[in-house]
């Protein structure tokens, strides 16, 4: 499958559980672009309904793709080739459908997902063996809204430590993206001979 990632800035939750729109942060653009490129993700969508924020992301991407950023760091330019903007999740889905000829399966992530999910291994097998496209979505703020999650095709279980070492589960989205992409698309060390 063609894999895509999306960082959702609306609709997401705030600490009181209200649905809000969060601001795009430069660190999330860079780090998720680098993680996405490292795992062969075809496109990384920064999703925000705020037009000024989309044009900010486009300016940052242009700087690193062909501006002074490229001269300064061509490796980062390659990561920025994955960066795209979309006004909504639906717009990102339409973009992918246009590019691949079919609508992607959509996957929700979140620390608190512990029911109704597909295992990482099962999704990994689908990604590595099936045709089509898959869009793995990540939230900001206090996470994706339940409505947003319910509208998605699949859900992945929350990442957490083994029993006895868990209890604090507040990964940054940057850490969560790297962990989840590695579980889905990371090379597995060959079994010891
Ligand atoms: N803890 C909240 C959550 O995960 O929903 C806060 C959101 S966190 C700042 C932003 C995003 O990172 C989440 O929407 C999710 O996509 C991802 N994330 C954070 N911790 C995660 C975990 N333990 N398991 C899976 N995804 C996680």
CSV table of C-alpha atoms and ligand atoms in Angstrom, one decimal:
chain,number,residue,atom,x,y,z
A,1,UNK,CA,0.0,0.0,0.0
A,2,UNK,CA,0.9,3.7,-0.4
A,3,UNK,CA,1.2,5.1,3.1
A,4,UNK,CA,0.3,8.6,4.0
A,5,UNK,CA,0.4,10.4,7.4
A,6,UNK,CA,-1.6,13.4,8.6
A,7,UNK,CA,-1.2,15.7,11.6
A,8,UNK,CA,-4.7,17.0,12.5
A,9,UNK,CA,-5.1,20.4,14.0
A,10,UNK,CA,-8.9,20.4,13.8
A,11,UNK,CA,-11.0,18.8,15.2
A,12,UNK,CA,-8.9,18.0,18.3
A,13,UNK,CA,-9.5,18.1,22.0
A,14,UNK,CA,-8.3,20.6,24.5
A,15,UNK,CA,-7.6,19.8,28.1
A,16,UNK,CA,-11.2,20.4,29.1
A,17,UNK,CA,-12.5,18.0,26.4
A,18,UNK,CA,-13.7,20.8,24.1
A,19,UNK,CA,-13.2,20.6,20.4
A,20,UNK,CA,-10.6,23.1,19.3
A,21,UNK,CA,-8.2,24.1,16.5
A,22,UNK,CA,-4.5,24.0,17.5
A,23,UNK,CA,-1.7,26.0,16.0
A,24,UNK,CA,0.8,24.4,13.7
A,25,UNK,CA,4.3,24.2,15.2
A,26,UNK,CA,7.5,24.2,13.2
A,27,UNK,CA,8.9,21.3,15.1
A,28,UNK,CA,6.0,19.1,14.1
A,29,UNK,CA,6.5,20.0,10.4
A,30,UNK,CA,10.2,19.1,10.5
A,31,UNK,CA,10.0,16.0,12.7
A,32,UNK,CA,7.0,14.4,11.1
A,33,UNK,CA,8.5,15.0,7.6
A,34,UNK,CA,11.7,13.4,8.7
A,35,UNK,CA,10.0,10.4,10.3
A,36,UNK,CA,7.6,10.0,7.3
A,37,UNK,CA,10.4,10.2,4.7
A,38,UNK,CA,12.5,7.7,6.8
A,39,UNK,CA,9.7,5.1,6.5
A,40,UNK,CA,8.8,5.7,2.9
A,41,UNK,CA,5.6,7.5,3.5
A,42,UNK,CA,4.4,9.0,0.2
A,43,UNK,CA,2.9,12.2,1.7
A,44,UNK,CA,2.6,13.9,5.1
A,45,UNK,CA,-0.4,16.1,5.4
A,46,UNK,CA,-0.5,19.1,7.8
A,47,UNK,CA,-4.2,19.5,8.2
A,48,UNK,CA,-5.6,22.8,9.4
A,49,UNK,CA,-8.7,24.8,8.4
A,50,UNK,CA,-6.8,28.1,8.9
A,51,UNK,CA,-5.7,29.4,5.5
A,52,UNK,CA,-2.9,31.5,7.0
A,53,UNK,CA,-1.4,28.5,8.7
A,54,UNK,CA,-1.5,26.5,5.5
A,55,UNK,CA,0.3,29.2,3.6
A,56,UNK,CA,2.9,29.4,6.5
A,57,UNK,CA,3.5,25.6,6.1
A,58,UNK,CA,3.8,26.0,2.3
A,59,UNK,CA,6.3,28.8,2.8
A,60,UNK,CA,8.4,26.8,5.2
A,61,UNK,CA,8.2,23.8,2.9
A,62,UNK,CA,9.3,25.9,-0.1
A,63,UNK,CA,12.2,27.3,1.9
A,64,UNK,CA,13.5,23.8,2.6
A,65,UNK,CA,12.6,22.2,-0.7
A,66,UNK,CA,14.1,24.7,-3.1
A,67,UNK,CA,15.1,27.8,-1.1
A,68,UNK,CA,18.2,28.6,1.0
A,69,UNK,CA,17.2,25.6,3.2
A,70,UNK,CA,18.0,23.3,0.3
A,71,UNK,CA,21.5,24.7,-0.1
A,72,UNK,CA,22.0,24.5,3.7
A,73,UNK,CA,20.7,21.0,4.2
A,74,UNK,CA,19.8,18.9,1.1
A,75,UNK,CA,18.9,16.0,3.3
A,76,UNK,CA,16.2,18.0,5.0
A,77,UNK,CA,15.0,19.0,1.6
A,78,UNK,CA,14.3,15.4,0.8
A,79,UNK,CA,12.2,15.0,3.9
A,80,UNK,CA,10.2,18.1,3.0
A,81,UNK,CA,9.3,16.6,-0.4
A,82,UNK,CA,6.7,14.6,1.6
A,83,UNK,CA,5.0,17.7,3.2
A,84,UNK,CA,1.6,18.7,1.9
A,85,UNK,CA,-1.2,20.9,3.4
A,86,UNK,CA,-4.9,20.2,3.5
A,87,UNK,CA,-7.8,22.2,5.0
A,88,UNK,CA,-9.5,19.1,6.4
A,89,UNK,CA,-9.1,15.4,6.7
A,90,UNK,CA,-11.7,15.0,4.0
A,91,UNK,CA,-9.6,17.2,1.7
A,92,UNK,CA,-6.5,15.1,2.4
A,93,UNK,CA,-8.5,11.9,1.6
A,94,UNK,CA,-9.7,13.4,-1.7
A,95,UNK,CA,-6.2,14.4,-2.6
A,96,UNK,CA,-5.0,10.8,-2.0
A,97,UNK,CA,-7.9,9.4,-3.9
A,98,UNK,CA,-7.0,11.6,-6.8
A,99,UNK,CA,-3.3,10.5,-6.7
A,100,UNK,CA,-3.8,6.8,-6.2
A,101,UNK,CA,-7.2,6.3,-7.9
A,102,UNK,CA,-8.8,5.0,-4.7
A,103,UNK,CA,-9.9,6.3,-1.3
A,104,UNK,CA,-7.4,5.4,1.4
A,105,UNK,CA,-8.3,3.4,4.5
A,106,UNK,CA,-8.0,5.8,7.4
A,107,UNK,CA,-6.4,4.9,10.7
A,108,UNK,CA,-6.9,6.7,14.1
A,109,UNK,CA,-4.2,6.8,16.8
A,110,UNK,CA,-4.4,7.8,20.4
A,111,UNK,CA,-3.0,6.9,23.8
A,112,UNK,CA,-6.4,6.0,25.2
A,113,UNK,CA,-7.5,3.6,22.4
A,114,UNK,CA,-7.9,0.2,24.0
A,115,UNK,CA,-10.9,-1.4,22.3
A,116,UNK,CA,-12.1,-1.9,18.7
A,117,UNK,CA,-8.7,-1.7,17.3
A,118,UNK,CA,-6.6,-3.6,14.8
A,119,UNK,CA,-3.2,-4.9,16.0
A,120,UNK,CA,0.0,-3.3,14.8
A,121,UNK,CA,1.1,-6.6,13.3
A,122,UNK,CA,-2.2,-7.1,11.4
A,123,UNK,CA,-2.1,-3.6,10.0
A,124,UNK,CA,1.6,-4.1,9.1
A,125,UNK,CA,0.8,-7.2,7.1
A,126,UNK,CA,-2.0,-5.4,5.3
A,127,UNK,CA,0.3,-2.5,4.5
A,128,UNK,CA,3.1,-4.7,3.2
A,129,UNK,CA,0.9,-7.1,1.2
A,130,UNK,CA,-2.2,-5.3,-0.1
A,131,UNK,CA,-2.7,-2.8,-2.9
A,132,UNK,CA,-4.3,0.6,-2.2
A,133,UNK,CA,-3.6,3.5,0.2
A,134,UNK,CA,-3.6,4.0,3.9
A,135,UNK,CA,-3.7,7.3,5.8
A,136,UNK,CA,-2.5,7.1,9.4
A,137,UNK,CA,-3.7,10.1,11.4
A,138,UNK,CA,-2.3,11.8,14.4
A,139,UNK,CA,-3.8,14.4,16.6
A,140,UNK,CA,-2.5,17.5,18.4
A,141,UNK,CA,-3.6,19.1,21.6
A,142,UNK,CA,-5.2,16.4,23.7
A,143,UNK,CA,-5.9,14.1,20.8
A,144,UNK,CA,-8.4,13.4,18.1
A,145,UNK,CA,-12.1,13.8,18.9
A,146,UNK,CA,-14.1,10.6,19.3
A,147,UNK,CA,-16.2,11.6,16.3
A,148,UNK,CA,-13.1,11.9,14.2
A,149,UNK,CA,-11.9,8.5,15.4
A,150,UNK,CA,-15.3,6.9,14.8
A,151,UNK,CA,-15.3,8.2,11.2
A,152,UNK,CA,-12.1,6.3,10.5
A,153,UNK,CA,-11.8,2.9,9.0
A,154,UNK,CA,-9.5,1.5,11.6
A,155,UNK,CA,-8.0,2.3,15.0
A,156,UNK,CA,-4.6,1.4,16.5
A,157,UNK,CA,-4.2,0.6,20.2
A,158,UNK,CA,-2.4,3.2,22.3
A,159,UNK,CA,1.3,2.8,22.7
A,160,UNK,CA,2.4,2.2,26.3
A,161,UNK,CA,5.0,0.5,28.4
A,162,UNK,CA,4.8,-3.0,29.7
A,163,UNK,CA,2.7,-3.6,32.9
A,164,UNK,CA,4.6,-2.2,35.9
A,165,UNK,CA,6.4,0.3,33.9
A,166,UNK,CA,3.4,2.2,32.5
A,167,UNK,CA,1.2,4.7,34.3
A,168,UNK,CA,2.6,7.8,32.6
A,169,UNK,CA,1.4,8.0,29.1
A,170,UNK,CA,2.0,11.4,27.6
A,171,UNK,CA,4.1,10.9,24.5
A,172,UNK,CA,4.6,13.9,22.2
A,173,UNK,CA,3.1,13.4,18.8
A,174,UNK,CA,6.6,13.4,17.4
A,175,UNK,CA,7.6,10.4,19.5
A,176,UNK,CA,4.3,8.6,18.9
A,177,UNK,CA,4.7,9.0,15.1
A,178,UNK,CA,8.2,7.5,15.2
A,179,UNK,CA,7.1,4.6,17.3
A,180,UNK,CA,4.0,3.8,15.3
A,181,UNK,CA,5.7,4.1,11.9
A,182,UNK,CA,8.4,1.8,13.1
A,183,UNK,CA,5.9,-0.8,14.4
A,184,UNK,CA,4.1,-0.6,11.0
A,185,UNK,CA,7.0,-0.2,8.6
A,186,UNK,CA,10.2,-0.7,10.5
A,187,UNK,CA,12.7,-3.3,9.4
A,188,UNK,CA,12.8,-6.3,11.7
A,189,UNK,CA,16.2,-7.5,12.9
A,190,UNK,CA,16.9,-10.9,11.3
A,191,UNK,CA,16.2,-13.8,13.7
A,192,UNK,CA,19.5,-14.9,15.3
A,193,UNK,CA,20.9,-17.9,13.4
B,1,LIG,N1,-2.4,11.7,25.0
B,1,LIG,C1,-3.3,12.3,24.1
B,1,LIG,C2,-3.6,11.3,23.0
B,1,LIG,O1,-2.7,10.5,22.7
B,1,LIG,O2,-4.7,11.4,22.4
B,1,LIG,C3,-2.6,13.6,23.6
B,1,LIG,C4,-2.3,13.8,22.2
B,1,LIG,S1,-0.7,13.8,21.8
B,1,LIG,C5,-0.1,15.3,22.3
B,1,LIG,C6,-1.0,14.0,20.1
B,1,LIG,C7,-1.2,12.7,19.3
B,1,LIG,O3,0.0,11.9,19.5
B,1,LIG,C8,-2.3,11.8,19.6
B,1,LIG,O4,-3.5,12.3,19.0
B,1,LIG,C9,-1.9,10.5,19.0
B,1,LIG,O5,-2.1,10.6,17.6
B,1,LIG,C10,-0.4,10.5,19.3
B,1,LIG,N2,-0.2,9.8,20.5
B,1,LIG,C11,0.3,10.4,21.7
B,1,LIG,N3,0.5,9.4,22.6
B,1,LIG,C12,0.1,8.2,22.0
B,1,LIG,C13,0.1,6.9,22.5
B,1,LIG,N4,0.5,6.5,23.7
B,1,LIG,N5,-0.3,5.9,21.6
B,1,LIG,C14,-0.7,6.3,20.4
B,1,LIG,N6,-0.7,7.5,19.9
B,1,LIG,C15,-0.3,8.5,20.7
